[in-house]
XYZ file of C-alpha atoms in Angstrom:
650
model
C 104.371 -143.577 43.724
C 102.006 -141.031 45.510
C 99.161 -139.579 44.259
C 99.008 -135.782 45.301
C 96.074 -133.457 44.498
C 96.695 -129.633 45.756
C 93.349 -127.847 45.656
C 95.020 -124.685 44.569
C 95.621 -125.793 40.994
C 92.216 -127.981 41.856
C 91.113 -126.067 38.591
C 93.817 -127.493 36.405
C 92.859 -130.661 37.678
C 89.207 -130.587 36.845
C 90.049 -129.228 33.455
C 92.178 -131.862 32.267
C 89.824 -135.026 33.050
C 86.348 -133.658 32.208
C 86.606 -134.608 28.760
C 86.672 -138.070 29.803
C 83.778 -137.570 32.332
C 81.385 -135.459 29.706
C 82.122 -135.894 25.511
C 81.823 -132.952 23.317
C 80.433 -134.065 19.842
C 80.399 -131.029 18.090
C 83.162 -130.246 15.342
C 83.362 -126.708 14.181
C 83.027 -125.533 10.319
C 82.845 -128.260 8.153
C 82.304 -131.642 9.317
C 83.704 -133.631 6.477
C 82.469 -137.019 8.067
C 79.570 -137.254 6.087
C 77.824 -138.792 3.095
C 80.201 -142.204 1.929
C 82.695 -140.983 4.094
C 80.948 -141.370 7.800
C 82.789 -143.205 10.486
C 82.328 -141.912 13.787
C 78.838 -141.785 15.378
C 78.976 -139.701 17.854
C 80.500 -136.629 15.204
C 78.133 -137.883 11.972
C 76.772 -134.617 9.727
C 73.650 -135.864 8.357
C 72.736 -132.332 7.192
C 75.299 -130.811 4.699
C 72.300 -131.223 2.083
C 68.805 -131.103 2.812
C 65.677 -131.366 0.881
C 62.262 -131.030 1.104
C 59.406 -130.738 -1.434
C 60.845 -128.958 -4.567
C 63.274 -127.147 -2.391
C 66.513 -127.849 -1.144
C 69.482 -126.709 0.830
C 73.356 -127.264 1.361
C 76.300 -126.402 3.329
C 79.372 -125.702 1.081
C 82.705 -126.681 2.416
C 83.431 -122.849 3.166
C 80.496 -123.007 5.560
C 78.115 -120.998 3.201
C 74.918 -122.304 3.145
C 73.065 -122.043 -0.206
C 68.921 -122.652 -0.691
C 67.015 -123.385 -4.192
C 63.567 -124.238 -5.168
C 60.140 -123.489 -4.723
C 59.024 -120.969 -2.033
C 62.832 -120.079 -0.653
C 63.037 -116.533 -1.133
C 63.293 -114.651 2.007
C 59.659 -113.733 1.427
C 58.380 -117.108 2.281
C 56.828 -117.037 -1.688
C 59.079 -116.331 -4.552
C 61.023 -119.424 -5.748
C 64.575 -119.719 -6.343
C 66.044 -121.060 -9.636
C 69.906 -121.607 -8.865
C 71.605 -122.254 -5.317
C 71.360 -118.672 -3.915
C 74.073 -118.230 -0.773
C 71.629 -117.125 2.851
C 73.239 -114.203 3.215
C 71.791 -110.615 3.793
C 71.457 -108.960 0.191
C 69.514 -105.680 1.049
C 69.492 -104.879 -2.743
C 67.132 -107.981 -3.876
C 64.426 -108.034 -1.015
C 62.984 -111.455 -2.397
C 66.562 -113.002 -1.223
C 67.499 -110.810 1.371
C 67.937 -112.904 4.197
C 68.628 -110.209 6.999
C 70.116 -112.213 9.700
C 73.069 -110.681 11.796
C 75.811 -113.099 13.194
C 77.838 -116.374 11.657
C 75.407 -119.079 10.211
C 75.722 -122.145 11.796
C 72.943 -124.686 10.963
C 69.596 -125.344 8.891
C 66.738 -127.133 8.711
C 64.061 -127.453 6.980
C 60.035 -129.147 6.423
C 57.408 -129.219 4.234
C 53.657 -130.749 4.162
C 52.171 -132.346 1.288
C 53.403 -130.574 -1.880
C 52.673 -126.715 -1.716
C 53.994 -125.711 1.549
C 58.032 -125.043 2.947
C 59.399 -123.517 6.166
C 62.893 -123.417 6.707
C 65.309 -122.417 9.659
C 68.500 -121.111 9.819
C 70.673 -120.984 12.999
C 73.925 -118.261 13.593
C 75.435 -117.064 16.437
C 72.650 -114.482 16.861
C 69.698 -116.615 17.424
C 67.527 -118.603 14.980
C 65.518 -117.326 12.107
C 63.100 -118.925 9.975
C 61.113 -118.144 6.555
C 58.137 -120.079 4.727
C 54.481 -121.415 4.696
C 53.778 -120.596 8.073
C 52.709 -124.248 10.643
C 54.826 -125.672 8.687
C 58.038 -126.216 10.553
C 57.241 -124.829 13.501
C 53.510 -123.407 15.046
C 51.837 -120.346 13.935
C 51.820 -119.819 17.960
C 55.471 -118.755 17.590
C 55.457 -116.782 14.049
C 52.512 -116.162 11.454
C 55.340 -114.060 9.426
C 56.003 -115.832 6.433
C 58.634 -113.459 5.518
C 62.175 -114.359 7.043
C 62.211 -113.465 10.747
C 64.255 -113.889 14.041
C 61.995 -116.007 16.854
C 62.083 -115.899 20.266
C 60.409 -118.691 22.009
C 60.393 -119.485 26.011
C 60.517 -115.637 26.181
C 64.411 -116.214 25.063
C 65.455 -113.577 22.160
C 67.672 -116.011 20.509
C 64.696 -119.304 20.019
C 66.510 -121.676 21.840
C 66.074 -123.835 24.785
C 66.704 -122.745 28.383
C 70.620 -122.838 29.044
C 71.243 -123.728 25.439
C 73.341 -120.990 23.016
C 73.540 -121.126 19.592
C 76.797 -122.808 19.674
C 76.236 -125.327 22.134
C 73.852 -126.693 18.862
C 75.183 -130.099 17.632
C 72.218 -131.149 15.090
C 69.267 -129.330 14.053
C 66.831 -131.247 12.515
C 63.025 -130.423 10.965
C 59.970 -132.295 10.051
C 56.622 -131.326 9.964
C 55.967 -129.351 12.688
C 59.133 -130.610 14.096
C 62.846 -128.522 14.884
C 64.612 -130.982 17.094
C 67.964 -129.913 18.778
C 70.759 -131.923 19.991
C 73.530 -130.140 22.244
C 76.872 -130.548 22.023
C 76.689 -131.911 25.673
C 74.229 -134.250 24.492
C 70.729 -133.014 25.348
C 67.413 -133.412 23.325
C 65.256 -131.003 22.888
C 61.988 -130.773 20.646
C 59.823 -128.124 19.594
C 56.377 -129.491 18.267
C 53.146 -129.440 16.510
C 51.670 -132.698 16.466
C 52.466 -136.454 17.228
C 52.632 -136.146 21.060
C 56.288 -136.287 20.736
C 57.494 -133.620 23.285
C 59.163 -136.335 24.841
C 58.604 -135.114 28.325
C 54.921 -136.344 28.459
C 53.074 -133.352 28.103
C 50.183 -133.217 25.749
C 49.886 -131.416 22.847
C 48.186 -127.919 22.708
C 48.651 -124.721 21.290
C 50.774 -123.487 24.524
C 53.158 -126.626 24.451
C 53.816 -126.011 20.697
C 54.750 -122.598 21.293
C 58.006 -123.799 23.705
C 61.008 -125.981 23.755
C 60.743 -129.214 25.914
C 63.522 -131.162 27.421
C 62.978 -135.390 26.004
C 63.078 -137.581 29.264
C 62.972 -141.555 29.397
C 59.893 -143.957 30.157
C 62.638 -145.081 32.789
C 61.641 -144.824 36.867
C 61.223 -141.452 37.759
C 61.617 -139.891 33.965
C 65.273 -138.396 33.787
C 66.338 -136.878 30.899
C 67.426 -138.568 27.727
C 71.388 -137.881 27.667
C 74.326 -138.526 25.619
C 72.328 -138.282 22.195
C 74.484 -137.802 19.790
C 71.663 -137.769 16.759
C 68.147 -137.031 16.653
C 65.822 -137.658 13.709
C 62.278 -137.678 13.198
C 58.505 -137.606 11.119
C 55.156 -135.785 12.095
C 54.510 -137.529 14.475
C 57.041 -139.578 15.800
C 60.901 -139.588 17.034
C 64.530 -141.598 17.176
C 67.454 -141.001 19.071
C 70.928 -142.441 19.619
C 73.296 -142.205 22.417
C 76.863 -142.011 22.070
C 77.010 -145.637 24.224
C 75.055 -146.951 21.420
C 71.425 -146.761 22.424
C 68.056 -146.275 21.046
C 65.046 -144.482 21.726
C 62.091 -143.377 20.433
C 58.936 -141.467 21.539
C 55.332 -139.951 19.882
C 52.470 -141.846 17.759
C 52.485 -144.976 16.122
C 56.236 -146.210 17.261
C 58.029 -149.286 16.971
C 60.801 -150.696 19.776
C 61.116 -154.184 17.948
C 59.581 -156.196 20.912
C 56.988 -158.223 18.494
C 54.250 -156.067 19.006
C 52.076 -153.457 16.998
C 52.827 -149.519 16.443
C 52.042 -148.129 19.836
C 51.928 -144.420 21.330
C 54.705 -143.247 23.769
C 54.669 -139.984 25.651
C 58.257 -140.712 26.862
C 61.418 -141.819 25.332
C 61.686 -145.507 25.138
C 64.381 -147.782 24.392
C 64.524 -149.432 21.014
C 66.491 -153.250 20.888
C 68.886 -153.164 18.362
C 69.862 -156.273 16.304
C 71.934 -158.609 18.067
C 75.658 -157.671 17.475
C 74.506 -154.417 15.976
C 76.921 -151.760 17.042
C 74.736 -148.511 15.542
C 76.497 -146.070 13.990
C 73.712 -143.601 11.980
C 69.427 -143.528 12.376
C 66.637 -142.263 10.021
C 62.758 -142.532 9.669
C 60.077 -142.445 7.145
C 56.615 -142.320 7.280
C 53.362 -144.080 5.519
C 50.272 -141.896 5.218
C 47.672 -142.884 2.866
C 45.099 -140.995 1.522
C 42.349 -142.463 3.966
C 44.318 -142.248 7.250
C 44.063 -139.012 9.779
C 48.013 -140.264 11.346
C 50.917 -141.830 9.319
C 52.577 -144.881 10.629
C 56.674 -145.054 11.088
C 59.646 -146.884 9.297
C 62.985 -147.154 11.573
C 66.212 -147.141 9.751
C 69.263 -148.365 11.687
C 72.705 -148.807 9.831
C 75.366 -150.305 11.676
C 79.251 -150.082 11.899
C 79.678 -152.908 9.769
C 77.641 -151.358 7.079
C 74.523 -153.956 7.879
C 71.633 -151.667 7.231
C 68.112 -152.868 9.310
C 64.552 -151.792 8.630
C 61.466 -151.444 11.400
C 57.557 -150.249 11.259
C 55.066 -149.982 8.046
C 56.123 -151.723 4.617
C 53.282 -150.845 2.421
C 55.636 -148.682 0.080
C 58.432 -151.197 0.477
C 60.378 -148.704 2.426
C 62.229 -151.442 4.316
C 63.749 -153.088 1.390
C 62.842 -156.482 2.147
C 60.987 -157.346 -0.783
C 57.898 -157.539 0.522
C 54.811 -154.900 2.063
C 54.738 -156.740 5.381
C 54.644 -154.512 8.233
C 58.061 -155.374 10.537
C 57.240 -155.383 14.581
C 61.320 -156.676 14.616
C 64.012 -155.621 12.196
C 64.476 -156.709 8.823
C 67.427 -156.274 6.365
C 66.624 -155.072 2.490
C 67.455 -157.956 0.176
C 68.737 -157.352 -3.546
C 65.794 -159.722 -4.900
C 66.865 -159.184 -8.714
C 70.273 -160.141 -9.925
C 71.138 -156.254 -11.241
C 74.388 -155.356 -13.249
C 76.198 -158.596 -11.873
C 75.487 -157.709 -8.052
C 73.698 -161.254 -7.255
C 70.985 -161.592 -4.963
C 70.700 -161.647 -0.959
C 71.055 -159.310 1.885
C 72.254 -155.769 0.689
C 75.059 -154.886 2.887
C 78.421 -152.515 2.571
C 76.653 -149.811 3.319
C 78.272 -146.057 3.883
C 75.496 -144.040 4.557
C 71.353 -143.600 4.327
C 69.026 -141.378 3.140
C 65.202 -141.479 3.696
C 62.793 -139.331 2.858
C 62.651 -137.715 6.511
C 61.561 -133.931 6.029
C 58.392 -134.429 4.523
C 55.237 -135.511 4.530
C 52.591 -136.798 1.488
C 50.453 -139.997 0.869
C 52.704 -142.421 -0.101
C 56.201 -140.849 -0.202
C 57.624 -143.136 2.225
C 61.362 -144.062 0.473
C 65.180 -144.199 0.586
C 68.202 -143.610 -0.782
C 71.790 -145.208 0.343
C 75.556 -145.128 -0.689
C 78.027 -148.332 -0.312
C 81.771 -148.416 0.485
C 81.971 -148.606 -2.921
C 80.553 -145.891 -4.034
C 77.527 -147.003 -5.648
C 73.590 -146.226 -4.963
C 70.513 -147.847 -4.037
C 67.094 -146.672 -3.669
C 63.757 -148.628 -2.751
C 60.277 -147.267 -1.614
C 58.034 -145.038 -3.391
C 58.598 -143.498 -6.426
C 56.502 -140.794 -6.622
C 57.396 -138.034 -9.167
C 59.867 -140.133 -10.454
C 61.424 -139.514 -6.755
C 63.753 -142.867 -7.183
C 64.762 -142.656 -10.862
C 62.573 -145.509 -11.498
C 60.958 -145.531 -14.720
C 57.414 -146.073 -13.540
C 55.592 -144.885 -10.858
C 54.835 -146.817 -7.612
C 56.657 -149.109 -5.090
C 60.538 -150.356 -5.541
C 62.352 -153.648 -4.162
C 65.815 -151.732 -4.266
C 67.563 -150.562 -7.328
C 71.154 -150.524 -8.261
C 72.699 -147.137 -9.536
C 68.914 -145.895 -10.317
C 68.474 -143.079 -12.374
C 71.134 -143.606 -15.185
C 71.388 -142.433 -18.407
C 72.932 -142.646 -21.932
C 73.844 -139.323 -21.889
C 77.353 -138.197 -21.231
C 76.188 -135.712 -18.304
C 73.928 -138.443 -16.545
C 74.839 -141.166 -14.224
C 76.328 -144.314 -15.465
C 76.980 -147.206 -13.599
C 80.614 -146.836 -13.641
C 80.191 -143.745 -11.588
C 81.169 -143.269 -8.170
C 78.199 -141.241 -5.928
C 79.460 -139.483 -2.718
C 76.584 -137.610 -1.198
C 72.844 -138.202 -1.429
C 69.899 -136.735 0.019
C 66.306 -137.596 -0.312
C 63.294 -135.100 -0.560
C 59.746 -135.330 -0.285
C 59.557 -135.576 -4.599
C 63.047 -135.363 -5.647
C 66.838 -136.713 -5.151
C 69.848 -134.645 -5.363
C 73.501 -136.552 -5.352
C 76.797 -135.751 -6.180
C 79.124 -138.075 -7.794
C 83.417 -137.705 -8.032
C 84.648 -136.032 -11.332
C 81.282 -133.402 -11.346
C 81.325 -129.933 -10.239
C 77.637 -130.015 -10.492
C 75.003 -131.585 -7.765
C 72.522 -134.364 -9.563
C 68.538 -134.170 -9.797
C 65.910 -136.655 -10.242
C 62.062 -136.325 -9.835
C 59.871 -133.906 -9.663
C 60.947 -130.249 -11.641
C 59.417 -127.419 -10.573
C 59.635 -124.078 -9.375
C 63.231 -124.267 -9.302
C 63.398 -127.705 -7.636
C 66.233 -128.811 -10.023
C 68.387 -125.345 -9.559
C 69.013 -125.241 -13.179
C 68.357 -121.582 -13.560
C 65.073 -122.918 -15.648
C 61.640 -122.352 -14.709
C 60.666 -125.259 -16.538
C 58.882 -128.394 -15.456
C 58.696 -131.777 -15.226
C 59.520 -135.460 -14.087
C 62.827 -137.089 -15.258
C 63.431 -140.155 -14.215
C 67.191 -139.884 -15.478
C 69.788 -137.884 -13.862
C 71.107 -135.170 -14.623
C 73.971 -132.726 -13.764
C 73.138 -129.930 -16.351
C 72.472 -127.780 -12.519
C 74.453 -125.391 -10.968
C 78.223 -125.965 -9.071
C 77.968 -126.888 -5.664
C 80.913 -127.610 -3.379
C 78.757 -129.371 -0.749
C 81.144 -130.036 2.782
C 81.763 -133.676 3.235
C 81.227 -134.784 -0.679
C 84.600 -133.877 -2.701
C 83.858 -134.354 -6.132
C 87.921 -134.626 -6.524
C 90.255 -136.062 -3.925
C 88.877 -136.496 -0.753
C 90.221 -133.925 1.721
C 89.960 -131.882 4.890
C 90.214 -128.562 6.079
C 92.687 -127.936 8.456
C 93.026 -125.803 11.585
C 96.667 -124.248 12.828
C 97.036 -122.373 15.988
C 98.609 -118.900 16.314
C 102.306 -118.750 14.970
C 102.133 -121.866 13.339
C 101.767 -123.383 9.553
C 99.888 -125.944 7.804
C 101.567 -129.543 5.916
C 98.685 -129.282 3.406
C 99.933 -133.686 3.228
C 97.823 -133.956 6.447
C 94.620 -133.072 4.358
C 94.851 -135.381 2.599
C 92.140 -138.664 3.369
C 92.899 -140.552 0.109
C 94.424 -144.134 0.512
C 97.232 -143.025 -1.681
C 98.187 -139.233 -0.637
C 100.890 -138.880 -3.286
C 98.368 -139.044 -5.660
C 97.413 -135.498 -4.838
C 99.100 -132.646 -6.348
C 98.133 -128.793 -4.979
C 97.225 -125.864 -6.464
C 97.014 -121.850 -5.043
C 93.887 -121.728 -7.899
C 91.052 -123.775 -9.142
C 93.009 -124.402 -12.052
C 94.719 -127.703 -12.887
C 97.007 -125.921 -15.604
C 98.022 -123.587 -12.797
C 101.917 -123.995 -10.884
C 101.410 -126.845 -8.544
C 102.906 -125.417 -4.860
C 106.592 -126.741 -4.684
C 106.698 -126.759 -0.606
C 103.151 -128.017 1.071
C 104.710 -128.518 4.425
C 104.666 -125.123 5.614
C 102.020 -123.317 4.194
C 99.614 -120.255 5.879
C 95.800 -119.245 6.280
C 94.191 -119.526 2.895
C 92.487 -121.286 0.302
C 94.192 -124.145 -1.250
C 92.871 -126.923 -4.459
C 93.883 -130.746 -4.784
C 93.709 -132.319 -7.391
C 94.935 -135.833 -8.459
C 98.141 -136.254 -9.892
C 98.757 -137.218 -13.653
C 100.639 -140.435 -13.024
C 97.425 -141.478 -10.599
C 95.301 -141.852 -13.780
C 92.258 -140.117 -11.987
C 89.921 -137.436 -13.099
C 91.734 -133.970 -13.475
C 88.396 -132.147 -14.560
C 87.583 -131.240 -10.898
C 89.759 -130.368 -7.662
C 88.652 -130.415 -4.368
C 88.836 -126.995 -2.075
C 90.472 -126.495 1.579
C 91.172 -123.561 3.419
C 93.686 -124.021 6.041
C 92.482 -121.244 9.013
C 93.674 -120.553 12.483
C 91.384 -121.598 15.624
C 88.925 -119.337 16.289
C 90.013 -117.939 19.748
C 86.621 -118.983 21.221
C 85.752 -122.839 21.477
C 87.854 -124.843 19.240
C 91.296 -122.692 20.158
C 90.501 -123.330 23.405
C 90.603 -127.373 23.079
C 93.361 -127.356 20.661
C 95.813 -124.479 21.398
C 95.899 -124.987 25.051
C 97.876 -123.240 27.764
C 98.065 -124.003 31.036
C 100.507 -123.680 33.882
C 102.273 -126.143 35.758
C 101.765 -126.407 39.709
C 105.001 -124.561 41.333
C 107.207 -127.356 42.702
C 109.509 -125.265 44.771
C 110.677 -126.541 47.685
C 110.893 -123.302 49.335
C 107.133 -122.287 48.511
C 104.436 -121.553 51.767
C 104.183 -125.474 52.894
C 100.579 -126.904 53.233
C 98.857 -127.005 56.184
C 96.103 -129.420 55.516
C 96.019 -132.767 54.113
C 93.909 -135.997 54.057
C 95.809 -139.603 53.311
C 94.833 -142.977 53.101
C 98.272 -143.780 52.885
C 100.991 -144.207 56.143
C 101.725 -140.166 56.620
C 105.191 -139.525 55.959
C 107.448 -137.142 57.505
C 106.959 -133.599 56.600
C 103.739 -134.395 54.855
C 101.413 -132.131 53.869
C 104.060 -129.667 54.528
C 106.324 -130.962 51.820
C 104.121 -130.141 49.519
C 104.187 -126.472 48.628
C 101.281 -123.754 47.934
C 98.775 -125.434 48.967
C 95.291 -125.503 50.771
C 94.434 -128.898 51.401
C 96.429 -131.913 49.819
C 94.603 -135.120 48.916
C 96.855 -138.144 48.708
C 95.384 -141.898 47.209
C 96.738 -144.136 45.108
C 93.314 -146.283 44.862
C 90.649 -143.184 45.843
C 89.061 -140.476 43.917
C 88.049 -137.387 45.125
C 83.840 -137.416 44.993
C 82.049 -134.054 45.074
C 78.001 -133.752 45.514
C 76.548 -135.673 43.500
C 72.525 -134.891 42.628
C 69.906 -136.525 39.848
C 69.930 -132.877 38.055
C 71.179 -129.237 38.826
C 67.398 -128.520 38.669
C 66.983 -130.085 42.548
C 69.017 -127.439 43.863
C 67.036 -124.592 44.721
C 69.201 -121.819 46.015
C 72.166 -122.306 44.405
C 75.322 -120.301 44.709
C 77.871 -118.561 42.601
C 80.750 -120.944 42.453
C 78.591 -124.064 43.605
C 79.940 -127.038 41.610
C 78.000 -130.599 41.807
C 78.182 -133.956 39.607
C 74.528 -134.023 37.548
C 74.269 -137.718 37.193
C 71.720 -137.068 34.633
C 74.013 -134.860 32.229
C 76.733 -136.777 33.411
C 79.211 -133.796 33.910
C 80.660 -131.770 37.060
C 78.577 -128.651 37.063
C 79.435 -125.041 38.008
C 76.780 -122.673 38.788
C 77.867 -119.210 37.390
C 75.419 -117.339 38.781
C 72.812 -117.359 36.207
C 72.998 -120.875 34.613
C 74.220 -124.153 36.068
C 77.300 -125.318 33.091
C 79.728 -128.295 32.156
C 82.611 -127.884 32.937
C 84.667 -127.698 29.876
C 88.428 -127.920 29.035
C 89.552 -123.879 28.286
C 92.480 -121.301 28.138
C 92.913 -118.956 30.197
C 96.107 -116.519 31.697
C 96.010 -116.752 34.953
């Protein structure tokens, strides 16, 4: 069979095989693959829950984002006692966050124990709030009081060519906001570490603007198809969605034997033999004597083998020992704990380290297994671990529990963690309530209490929080439906047994259960598990099923296009090129054309160039392949742009 390419629905063409050429990773709303529930790399959410010292934040399955602890009012100053939404609330100026525009994203950093910035992302632009350096250089904002930035003269505080939905992962340290594109570019705005990434230096004018991360490879292209981007002070990791490393700034690792070393440039990190990686983290070591921290690399794999990299001296890599690793390690479970045996720790979900913050000796992490259960090993400040003394852990099975009846026992099942600079907040199934351990204060715990402390146990006695990705009830999804159409509320549904789950038009188990879930409209809908499954009916999980928005996801899921006429009796073509014999009344057999291409082992090439950037005049309607961003290009007259799958009528 000929192949037959008419350049007048050229268009359609290009539209329907970019995907395969270029991957979008970004998934609208709530990303439910998360917490002990991750599968797919290249679509991961590492940051429905974030926390720093005494404060934290969280993305709620609606896509409100909610902030609590010390220094989180809008003023940069006043603490917050109970998970307040980021909203705009003109009538309480101390948590009036005036931003205009959907929120998308947030991130968030503190250094040592008294200071917070955080950063929230909407459609508008990005905003941020807090200590001031702390997040991101007083050479951008000295407002401590919530503000829109602009940096790189751009009102919005992005990168060049990037829009606040283009944003796949924003992540903060100190002095760090990294972004990843949903196109997969890496950008970093920063403070300190030499980690621009692009090998500049650091200085108060490179602080103040976004740089692009290139490779120590010939020539320095830039670092594409990253898919997540996490970080320290002073130092950076990255994976690609073909499974790569990298990492870049002071005092890095790339498991080739040899000591901590500085990199200006991206460099690639050797993974484990067999390793196929599927999420990253770091941690860092400062002690009180040392002017720069040194790094710990966390790399779990798709087979839930979890490796450790980098400085030990907390016991941050699990191993059992302080030694630093030059090549990666796996942690060990060196006591015999609750029955679980001894030997490498594996069947792991999901990690946690203490990423977004920086103090001596803080350097520690949290993980969830396929089972359900937790570990933590490292430091233990504030009672950071739930470990009942102070200092340095081998790992610890379900850490943290108590006798009480609203702790943690070790029959419970956790489904979201997140590990701050003095605290840990979780969530386990059958709660409506997040839980805390470590260091209370200032509204750290989100209690509604202003009192303090350091409990070591954990406790639930906090506020309800329906974080995205961590159903305390069945697991479930939201679901999108295109104009016209209706929701089976069965295809929600992610539990192994889906007739276990029974739904509800309320939050109310006592409520009439919906007789026909098949065919069901916009609007909010509860599961909870059935009576005959014998599982907890205290708590239901929430959905809303919602049409497309008619911007980016409608476009890639709703999409019309328009076949190519057929008609015989159409204008014929007049041009074509054939590797083939030419047959009679070819081109001119086939209709409405311009020029007909015609292969049936040939592709159709256009210019390809190492980046848009090389082009120096270019011209409305230009399109090239960049072989760095990997994608066919159109220049639109302003910026050069993927070329993505869309709907249009005409």
């Amino acid at each position: 069979m000929k192949n037959i390419y008419v350049l007048t629905v050229f268009s359609l063409f290009l539209t329907g095989i970019l995907s395969g050429i270029k991957a979008q990773y970004c998934i609208s709303g709530c990303n439910s693959n998360a917490f002990v529930y991750s599968t797919d790399p290249n679509t991961l959410e590492y940051d429905n829950m974030i926390s720093v010292f005494h404060s934290s934040m969280a993305k709620e399955k609606d896509g409100t984002f909610k902030i609590w602890g010390q220094g989180a009012g809008s003023d940069g100053v006043k603490a917050i006692y109970t998970p307040t939404v980021i909203a705009p609330n003109a009538s309480v100026t101390t948590v009036n966050y005036n931003y205009t525009g959907s929120p998308l994203r947030v991130a968030a950093a503190s250094v040592e124990a008294s200071s917070q910035q955080f950063a929230i992302l909407t459609t508008d632009g990005l905003y941020v709030w807090g200590t001031v350096n702390t997040l991101i250089s007083n050479s951008i904002t000295n407002n401590a009081t919530f503000n829109k930035i602009t940096v790189n003269g751009k009102s919005d505080g992005l990168p060049p060519g990037v829009n606040p939905t283009d944003v796949k992962m924003m992540f903060g340290a100190p002095l760090t906001l990294a972004i990843v594109t949903c196109t997969g570019e890496a950008w970093v705005l920063s403070g300190m570490g030499s980690k621009n990434g692009d090998g500049t230096v650091d200085n108060t004018a490179n602080s103040g603007v976004w740089h692009r991360v290139k490779t120590a490879d010939a020539g320095n292209p830039n670092l594409a198809n990253v898919v997540a981007m996490r970080g320290s002070q002073y130092a950076m990791f990255a994976l690609t969605s073909t499974g790569k490393l990298y990492t870049w700034g002071t005092n890095t690792y790339i498991n080739n034997g040899a000591a901590a070393a500085n990199r200006t440039y991206a460099t690639e990190v050797t993974a484990p033999a067999g390793a196929v990686p599927k999420m990253i983290g770091m941690t860092q070591y400062k002690s009180t004597q040392a002017a720069i921290p040194t790094h710990s690399y966390y790399l779990l794999a798709t087979d839930g083998k979890l490796y450790g990299m980098g400085n030990n001296t907390n016991k941050q890599l699990g191993d059992g020992t302080t030694t630093e690793r030059t090549g990666w390690v796996q942690p060990q479970k060196v006591t015999n704990q609750n029955g679980q045996g001894t030997g490498v720790l594996e069947n792991i979900a999901y990690i946690s380290p203490n990423e977004h913050s920086t103090y001596s000796n803080t350097a520690a992490i949290n993980v969830l297994t396929t089972n359900f259960k937790q570990w933590a090993w490292g430091n233990n400040s504030g009672n950071m671990l739930g470990g009942t003394n102070s200092g340095n852990y081998d790992p610890i099975y379900m850490p943290g529990q108590s006798t009480n009846a609203n702790g943690l026992s070790v029959t419970d099942e956790v489904v979201a963690i997140e590990t701050g600079g003095h605290t840990t907040v979780n969530v386990k199934k059958c709660s409506q309530f997040f839980g805390y351990v470590g260091h209370k204060t200032n509204g750290s715990m989100g209690d509604g209490s202003e009192l303090g402390g350091n409990p070591n146990t954990y406790s639930y006695s906090t506020a309800i929080l329906v974080v995205c990705g961590a159903d305390a009830g069945p697991r479930i999804q939201n679901l999108n439906i295109c104009q016209g159409t209706t929701a089976n509320l069965n295809n929600a549904v992610q539990e192994a047994n889906p007739s276990e789950v029974e739904w509800h038009a309320t939050n109310d188990v006592n409520s009439p259960v919906i007789a026909n879930v098949t065919s069901v409209g916009p609007g909010t809908y509860y599961g909870f598990f059935t009576v005959a499954s014998g599982k907890c009916r205290i708590v239901g999980s929430v959905i809303t099923v919602a049409y497309y928005d008619a911007a980016g996801a409608y476009a890639n899921n709703c999409t019309c296009t328009k076949d190519g006429s057929s008609t015989t009796g159409g204008a014929p073509t007049k041009f074509g090129i054939t590797t083939l014999n030419k047959l009679s009344r070819w081109p001119e057999g086939v209709p409405n054309g311009f020029i007909a291409l015609e292969s049936k082992d040939k592709g159709f090439v256009i210019t390809r160039v190492a980046n848009s950037g090389v082009i120096t005049e270019p011209k409305k309607g230009m399109l090239i392949y960049d072989i760095a961003d990997q994608c066919v290009k159109l220049y639109n007259g302003s910026f050069w742009r993927c070329l993505k799958k869309s709907c249009n009528d005409y």
